[in-house]
mmCIF file of C-alpha atoms in Angstrom:
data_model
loop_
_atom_site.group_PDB
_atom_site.id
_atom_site.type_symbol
_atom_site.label_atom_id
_atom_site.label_comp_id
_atom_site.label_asym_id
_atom_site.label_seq_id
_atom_site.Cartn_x
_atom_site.Cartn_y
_atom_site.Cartn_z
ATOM 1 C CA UNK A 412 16.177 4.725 -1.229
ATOM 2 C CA UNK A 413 13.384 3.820 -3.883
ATOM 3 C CA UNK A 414 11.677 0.673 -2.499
ATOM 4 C CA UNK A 415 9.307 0.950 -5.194
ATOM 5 C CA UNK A 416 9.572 -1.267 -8.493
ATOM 6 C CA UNK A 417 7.827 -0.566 -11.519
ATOM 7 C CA UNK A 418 5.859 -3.454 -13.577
ATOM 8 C CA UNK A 419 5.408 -3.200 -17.070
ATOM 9 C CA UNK A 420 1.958 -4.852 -16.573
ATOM 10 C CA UNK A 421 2.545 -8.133 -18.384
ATOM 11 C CA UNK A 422 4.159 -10.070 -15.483
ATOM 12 C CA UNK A 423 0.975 -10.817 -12.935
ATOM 13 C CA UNK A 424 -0.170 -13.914 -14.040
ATOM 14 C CA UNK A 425 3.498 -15.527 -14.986
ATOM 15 C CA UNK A 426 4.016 -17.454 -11.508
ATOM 16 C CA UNK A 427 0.883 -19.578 -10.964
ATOM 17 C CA UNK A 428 2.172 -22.352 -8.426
ATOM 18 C CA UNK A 429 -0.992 -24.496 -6.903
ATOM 19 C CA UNK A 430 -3.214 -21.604 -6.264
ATOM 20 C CA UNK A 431 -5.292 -19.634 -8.403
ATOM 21 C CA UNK A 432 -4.717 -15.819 -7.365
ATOM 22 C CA UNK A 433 -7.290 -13.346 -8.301
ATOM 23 C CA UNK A 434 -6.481 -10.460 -10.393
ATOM 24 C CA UNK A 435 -8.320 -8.064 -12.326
ATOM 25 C CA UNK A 436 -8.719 -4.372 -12.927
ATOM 26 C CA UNK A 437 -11.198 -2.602 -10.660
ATOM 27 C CA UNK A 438 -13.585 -0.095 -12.485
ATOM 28 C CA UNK A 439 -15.614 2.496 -10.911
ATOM 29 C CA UNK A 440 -19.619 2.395 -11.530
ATOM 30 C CA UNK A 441 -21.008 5.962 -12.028
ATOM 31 C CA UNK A 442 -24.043 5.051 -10.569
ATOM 32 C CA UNK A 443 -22.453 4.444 -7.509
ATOM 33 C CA UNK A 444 -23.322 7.163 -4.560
ATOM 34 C CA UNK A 445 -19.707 7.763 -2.880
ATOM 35 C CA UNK A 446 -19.400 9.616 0.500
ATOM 36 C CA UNK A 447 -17.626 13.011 0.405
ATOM 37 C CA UNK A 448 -14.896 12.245 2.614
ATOM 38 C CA UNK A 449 -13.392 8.536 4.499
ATOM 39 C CA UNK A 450 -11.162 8.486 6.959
ATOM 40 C CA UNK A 451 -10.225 4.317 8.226
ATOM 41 C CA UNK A 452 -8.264 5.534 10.653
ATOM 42 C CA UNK A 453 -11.106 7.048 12.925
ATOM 43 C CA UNK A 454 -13.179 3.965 12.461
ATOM 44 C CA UNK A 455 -10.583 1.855 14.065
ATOM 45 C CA UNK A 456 -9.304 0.098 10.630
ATOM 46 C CA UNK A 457 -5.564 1.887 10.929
ATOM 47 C CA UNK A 458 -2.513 0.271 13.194
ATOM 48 C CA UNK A 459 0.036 2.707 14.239
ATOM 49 C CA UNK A 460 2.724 4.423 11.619
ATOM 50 C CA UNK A 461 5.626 2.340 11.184
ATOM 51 C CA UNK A 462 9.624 3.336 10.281
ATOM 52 C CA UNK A 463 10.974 1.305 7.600
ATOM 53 C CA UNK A 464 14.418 2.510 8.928
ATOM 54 C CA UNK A 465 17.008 2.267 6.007
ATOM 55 C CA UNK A 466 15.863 -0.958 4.170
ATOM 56 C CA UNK A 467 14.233 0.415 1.131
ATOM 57 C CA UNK A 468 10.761 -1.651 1.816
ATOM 58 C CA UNK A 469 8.107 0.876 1.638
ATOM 59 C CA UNK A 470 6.458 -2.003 -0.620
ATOM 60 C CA UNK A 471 6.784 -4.540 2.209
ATOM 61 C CA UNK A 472 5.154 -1.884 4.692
ATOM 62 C CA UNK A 473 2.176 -0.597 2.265
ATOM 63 C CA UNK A 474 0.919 -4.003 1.521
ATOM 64 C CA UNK A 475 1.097 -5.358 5.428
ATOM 65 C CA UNK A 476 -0.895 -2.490 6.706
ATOM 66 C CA UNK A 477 -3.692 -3.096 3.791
ATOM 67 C CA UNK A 478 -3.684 -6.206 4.486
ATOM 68 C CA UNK A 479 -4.175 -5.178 8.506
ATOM 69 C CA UNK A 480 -6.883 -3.896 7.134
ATOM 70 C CA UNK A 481 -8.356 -6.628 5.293
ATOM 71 C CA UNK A 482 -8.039 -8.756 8.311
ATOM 72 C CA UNK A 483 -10.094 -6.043 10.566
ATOM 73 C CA UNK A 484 -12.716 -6.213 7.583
ATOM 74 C CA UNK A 485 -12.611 -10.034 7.851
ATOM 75 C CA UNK A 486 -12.614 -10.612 11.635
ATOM 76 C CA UNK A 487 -13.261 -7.767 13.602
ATOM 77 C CA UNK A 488 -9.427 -7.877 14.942
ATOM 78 C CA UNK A 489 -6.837 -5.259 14.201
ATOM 79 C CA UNK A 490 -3.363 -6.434 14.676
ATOM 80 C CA UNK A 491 0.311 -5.753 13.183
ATOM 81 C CA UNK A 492 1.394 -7.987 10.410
ATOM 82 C CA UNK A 493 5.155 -8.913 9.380
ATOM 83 C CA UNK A 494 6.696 -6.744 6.827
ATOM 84 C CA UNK A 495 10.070 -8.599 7.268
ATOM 85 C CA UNK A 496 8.027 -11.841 6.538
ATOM 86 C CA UNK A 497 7.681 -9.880 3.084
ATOM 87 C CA UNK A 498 10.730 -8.686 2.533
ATOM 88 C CA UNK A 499 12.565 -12.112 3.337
ATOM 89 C CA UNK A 500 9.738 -14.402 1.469
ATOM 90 C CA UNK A 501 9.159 -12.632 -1.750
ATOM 91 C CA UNK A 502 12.144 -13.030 -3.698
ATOM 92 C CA UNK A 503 11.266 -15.805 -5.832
ATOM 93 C CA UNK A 504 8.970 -13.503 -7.471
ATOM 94 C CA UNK A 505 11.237 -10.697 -8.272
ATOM 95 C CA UNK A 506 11.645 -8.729 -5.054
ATOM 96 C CA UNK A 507 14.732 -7.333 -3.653
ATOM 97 C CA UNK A 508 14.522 -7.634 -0.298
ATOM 98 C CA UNK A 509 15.383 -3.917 0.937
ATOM 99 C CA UNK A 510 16.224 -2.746 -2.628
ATOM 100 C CA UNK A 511 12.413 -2.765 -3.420
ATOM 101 C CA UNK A 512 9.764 -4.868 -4.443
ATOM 102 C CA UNK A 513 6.633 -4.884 -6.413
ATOM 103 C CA UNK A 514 3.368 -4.205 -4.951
ATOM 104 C CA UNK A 515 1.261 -6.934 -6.979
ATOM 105 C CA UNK A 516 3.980 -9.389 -5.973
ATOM 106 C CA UNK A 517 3.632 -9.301 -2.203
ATOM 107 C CA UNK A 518 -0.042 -9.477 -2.577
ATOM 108 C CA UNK A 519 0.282 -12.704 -5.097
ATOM 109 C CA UNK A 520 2.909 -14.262 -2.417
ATOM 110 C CA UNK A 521 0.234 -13.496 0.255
ATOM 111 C CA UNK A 522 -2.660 -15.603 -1.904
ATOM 112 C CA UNK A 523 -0.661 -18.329 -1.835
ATOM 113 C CA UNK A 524 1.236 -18.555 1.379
ATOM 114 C CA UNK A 525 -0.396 -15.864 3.946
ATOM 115 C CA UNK A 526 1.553 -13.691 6.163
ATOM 116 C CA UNK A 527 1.989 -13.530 9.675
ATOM 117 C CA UNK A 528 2.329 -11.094 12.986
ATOM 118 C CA UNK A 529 4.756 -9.039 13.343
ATOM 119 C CA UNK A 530 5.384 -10.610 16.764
ATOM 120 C CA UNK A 531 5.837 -14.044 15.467
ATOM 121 C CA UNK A 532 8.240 -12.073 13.156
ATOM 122 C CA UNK A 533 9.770 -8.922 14.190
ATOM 123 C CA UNK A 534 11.193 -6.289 11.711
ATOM 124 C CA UNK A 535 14.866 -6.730 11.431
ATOM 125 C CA UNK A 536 15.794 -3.651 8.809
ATOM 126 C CA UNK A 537 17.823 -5.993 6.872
ATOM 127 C CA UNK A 538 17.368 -8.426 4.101
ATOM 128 C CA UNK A 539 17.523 -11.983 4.491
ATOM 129 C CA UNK A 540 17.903 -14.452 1.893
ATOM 130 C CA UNK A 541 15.639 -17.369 3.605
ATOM 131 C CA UNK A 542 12.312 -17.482 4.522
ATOM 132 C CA UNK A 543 11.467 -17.754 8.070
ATOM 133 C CA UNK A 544 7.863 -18.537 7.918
ATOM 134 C CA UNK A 545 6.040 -21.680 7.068
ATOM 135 C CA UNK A 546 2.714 -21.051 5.433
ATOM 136 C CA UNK A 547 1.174 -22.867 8.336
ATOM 137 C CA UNK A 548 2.362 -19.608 11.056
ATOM 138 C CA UNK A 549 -0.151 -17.581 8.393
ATOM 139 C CA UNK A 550 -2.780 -15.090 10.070
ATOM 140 C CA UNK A 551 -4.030 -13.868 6.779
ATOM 141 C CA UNK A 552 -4.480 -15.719 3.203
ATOM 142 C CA UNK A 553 -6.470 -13.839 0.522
ATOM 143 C CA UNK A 554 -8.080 -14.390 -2.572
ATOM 144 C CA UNK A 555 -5.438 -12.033 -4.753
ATOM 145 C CA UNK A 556 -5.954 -8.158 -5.095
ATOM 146 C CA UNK A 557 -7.698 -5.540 -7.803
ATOM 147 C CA UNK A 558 -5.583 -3.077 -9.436
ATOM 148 C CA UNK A 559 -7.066 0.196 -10.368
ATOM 149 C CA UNK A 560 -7.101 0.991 -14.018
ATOM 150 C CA UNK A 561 -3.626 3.441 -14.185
ATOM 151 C CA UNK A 562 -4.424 6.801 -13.601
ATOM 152 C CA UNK A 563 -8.270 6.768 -12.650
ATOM 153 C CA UNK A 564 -8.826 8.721 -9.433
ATOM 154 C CA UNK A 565 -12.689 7.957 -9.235
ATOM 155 C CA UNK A 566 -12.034 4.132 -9.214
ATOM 156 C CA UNK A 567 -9.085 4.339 -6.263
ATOM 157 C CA UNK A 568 -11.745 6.886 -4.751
ATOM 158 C CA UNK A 569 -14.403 3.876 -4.913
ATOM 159 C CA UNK A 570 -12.364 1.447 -4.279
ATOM 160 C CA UNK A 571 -11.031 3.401 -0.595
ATOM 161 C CA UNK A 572 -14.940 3.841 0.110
ATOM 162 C CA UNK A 573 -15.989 0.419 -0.394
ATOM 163 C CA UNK A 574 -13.412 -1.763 0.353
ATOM 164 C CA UNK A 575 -11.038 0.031 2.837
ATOM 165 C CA UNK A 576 -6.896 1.378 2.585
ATOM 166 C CA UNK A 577 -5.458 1.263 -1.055
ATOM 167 C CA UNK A 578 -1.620 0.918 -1.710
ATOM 168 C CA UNK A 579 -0.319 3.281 -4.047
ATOM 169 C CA UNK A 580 3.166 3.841 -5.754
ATOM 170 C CA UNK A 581 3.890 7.459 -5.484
ATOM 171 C CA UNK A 582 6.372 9.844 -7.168
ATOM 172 C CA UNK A 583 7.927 10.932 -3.420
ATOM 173 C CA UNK A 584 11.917 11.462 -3.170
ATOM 174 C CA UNK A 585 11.461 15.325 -3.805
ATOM 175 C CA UNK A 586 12.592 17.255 -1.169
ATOM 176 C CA UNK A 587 9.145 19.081 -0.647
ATOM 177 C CA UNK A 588 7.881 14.870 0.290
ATOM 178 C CA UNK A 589 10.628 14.385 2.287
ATOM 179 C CA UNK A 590 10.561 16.828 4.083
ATOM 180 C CA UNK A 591 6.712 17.563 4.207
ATOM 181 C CA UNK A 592 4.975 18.543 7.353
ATOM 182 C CA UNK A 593 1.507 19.728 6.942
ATOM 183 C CA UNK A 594 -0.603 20.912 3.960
ATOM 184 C CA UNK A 595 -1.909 19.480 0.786
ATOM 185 C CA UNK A 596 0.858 18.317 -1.078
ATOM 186 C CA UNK A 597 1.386 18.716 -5.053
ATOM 187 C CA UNK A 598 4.371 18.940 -6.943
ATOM 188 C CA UNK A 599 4.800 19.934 -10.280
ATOM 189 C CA UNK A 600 7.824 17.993 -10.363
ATOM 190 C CA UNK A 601 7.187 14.512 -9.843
ATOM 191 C CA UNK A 602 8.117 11.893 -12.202
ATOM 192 C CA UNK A 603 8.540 8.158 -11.758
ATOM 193 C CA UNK A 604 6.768 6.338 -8.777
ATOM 194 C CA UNK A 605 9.129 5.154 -7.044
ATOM 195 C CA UNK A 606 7.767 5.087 -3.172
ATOM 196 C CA UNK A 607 4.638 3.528 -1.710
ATOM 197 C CA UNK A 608 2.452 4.605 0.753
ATOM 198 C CA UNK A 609 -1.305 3.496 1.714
ATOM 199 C CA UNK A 610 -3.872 5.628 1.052
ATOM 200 C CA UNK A 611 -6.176 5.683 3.831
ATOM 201 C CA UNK A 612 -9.078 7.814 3.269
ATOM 202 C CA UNK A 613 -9.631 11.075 1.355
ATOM 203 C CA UNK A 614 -11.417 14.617 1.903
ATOM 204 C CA UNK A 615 -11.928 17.856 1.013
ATOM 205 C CA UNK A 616 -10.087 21.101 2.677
ATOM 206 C CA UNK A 617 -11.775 24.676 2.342
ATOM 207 C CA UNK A 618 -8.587 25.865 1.308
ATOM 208 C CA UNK A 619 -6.368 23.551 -0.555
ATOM 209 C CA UNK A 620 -9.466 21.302 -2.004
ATOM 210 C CA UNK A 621 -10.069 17.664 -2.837
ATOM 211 C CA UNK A 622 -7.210 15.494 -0.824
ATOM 212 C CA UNK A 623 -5.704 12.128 -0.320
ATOM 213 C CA UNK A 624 -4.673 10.966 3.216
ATOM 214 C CA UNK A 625 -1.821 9.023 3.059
ATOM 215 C CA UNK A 626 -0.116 7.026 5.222
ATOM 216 C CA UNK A 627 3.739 6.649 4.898
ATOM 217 C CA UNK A 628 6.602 4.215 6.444
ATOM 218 C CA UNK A 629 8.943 7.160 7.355
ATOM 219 C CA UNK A 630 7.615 7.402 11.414
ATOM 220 C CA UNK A 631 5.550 9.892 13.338
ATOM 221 C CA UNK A 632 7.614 12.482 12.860
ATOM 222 C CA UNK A 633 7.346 12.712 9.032
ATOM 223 C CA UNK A 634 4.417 15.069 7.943
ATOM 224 C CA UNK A 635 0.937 15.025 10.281
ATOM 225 C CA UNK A 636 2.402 12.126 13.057
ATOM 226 C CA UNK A 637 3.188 9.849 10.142
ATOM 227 C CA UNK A 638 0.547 10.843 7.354
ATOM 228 C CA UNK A 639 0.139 13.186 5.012
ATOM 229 C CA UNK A 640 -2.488 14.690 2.127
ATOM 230 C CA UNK A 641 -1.811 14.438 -1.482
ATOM 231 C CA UNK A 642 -3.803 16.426 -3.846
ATOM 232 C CA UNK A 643 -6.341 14.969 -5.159
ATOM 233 C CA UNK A 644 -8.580 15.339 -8.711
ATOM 234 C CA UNK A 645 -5.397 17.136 -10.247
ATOM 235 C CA UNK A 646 -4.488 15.049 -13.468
ATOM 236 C CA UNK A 647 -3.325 12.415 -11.120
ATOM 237 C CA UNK A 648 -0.966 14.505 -8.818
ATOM 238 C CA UNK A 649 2.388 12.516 -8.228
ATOM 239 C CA UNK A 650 1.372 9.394 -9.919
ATOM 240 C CA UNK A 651 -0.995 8.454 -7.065
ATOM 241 C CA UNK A 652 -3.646 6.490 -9.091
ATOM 242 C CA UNK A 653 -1.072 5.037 -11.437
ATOM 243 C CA UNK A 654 -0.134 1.816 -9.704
ATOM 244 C CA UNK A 655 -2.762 1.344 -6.718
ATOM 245 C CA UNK A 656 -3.668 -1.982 -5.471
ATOM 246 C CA UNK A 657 -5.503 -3.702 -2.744
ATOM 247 C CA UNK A 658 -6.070 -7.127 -1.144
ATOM 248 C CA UNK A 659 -8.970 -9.020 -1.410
#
């Protein structure tokens, strides 16, 4: 199932309602020192790997665990947010419910109506037509999100360092992705992004060199417990740095 839509750029700004939501291109500064390798998940910034089950909403899944993130950033508290609140709120601004969604949309609904907990609103798997949450049951509100320039690995590199977890849209529906267990992973055949994932830190392996770690919607027993490595500083293996977002 691709949960991933594609935007053909020109559609961020068209629904505007009361709030102004922030969104611009983040650029990388080559003056800037980076560290060699991040990991958020051993400084305590990562909930646990989620299964999106058979609804196609790897988009509603992405964006909630960045925006865990965010909130840790914020308030020192790490807690599961409401992908289902996602996938049931965001069709007014072109989402599918669990036949995909766009990544800049859920973080524009978010800017202007928050999300909540995933307690307060458990994952169903299935699609429903009406919202269930009112914007005052929202745990998180944000300004809007940066988008990394398509294609530049340096500035989603930054961006990870500085400001935490990155959603990316991902070529992944090859069979080597699906059924990936351990390694770094490259294919020379991926085409269209069509699956997102949050990028949670990056490295450098002896053996296979520069990596992303990734971490995917699929469960724990998909690749490494739930995450994976994607190659990284390869002409922009698998589309990784072609649509990659984050809340701020």
């Amino acid at each position: 199932m691709h949960g991933l839509k594609l935007s053909n750029g020109t559609d961020f700004n068209r629904r505007r309602q009361t709030r102004q939501v922030h969104d611009q291109f983040y650029q990388y500064n080559p003056r800037e020192n980076l560290p060699h390798a991040v990991d958020w998940r051993s400084r305590g910034y990562v909930t646990s790997v989620k299964d999106q089950g058979e609804c196609a909403s790897c988009y509603a899944f992405a964006t909630a665990a960045a925006l865990e993130t965010y909130y840790k950033r914020k308030t020192g508290m790490l807690i599961d947010l409401s992908p289902q609140n996602i996938i049931d709120c965001t069709w007014s601004l072109g989402n599918n419910g669990c036949s995909g969604g766009f990544i800049t949309k859920v973080f524009e609904y978010v800017a202007m109506n928050g999300i909540t907990t995933e307690s307060k609103y458990p994952y169903a798997s299935i699609a429903r037509h009406q919202c269930g949450c009112k914007k005052e049951n929202a745990v998180v509100i944000t300004r809007g999100y940066y988008r990394i320039l398509p294609g530049d690995e340096l500035a989603l590199k930054s961006a990870v360092a500085k400001f935490g977890p990155v959603v990316v849209g991902i070529s992944g529906y090859q069979n080597g992705f699906k059924f990936y267990k351990s390694g770094v992973y490259a294919d020379p055949e991926c085409k269209t992004p069509n699956h997102a994932v949050l990028v949670v830190g990056y490295g450098t392996d002896p053996r296979y060199g520069d990596y992303w770690i990734i971490k995917n919607s699929w469960g724990a027993r998909w690749g490494t417990n739930g995450y994976g490595y994607m190659a990284r500083n390869r002409g922009n293996a698998c589309h990784i740095a072609t649509m990659a977002s984050f809340p701020i």
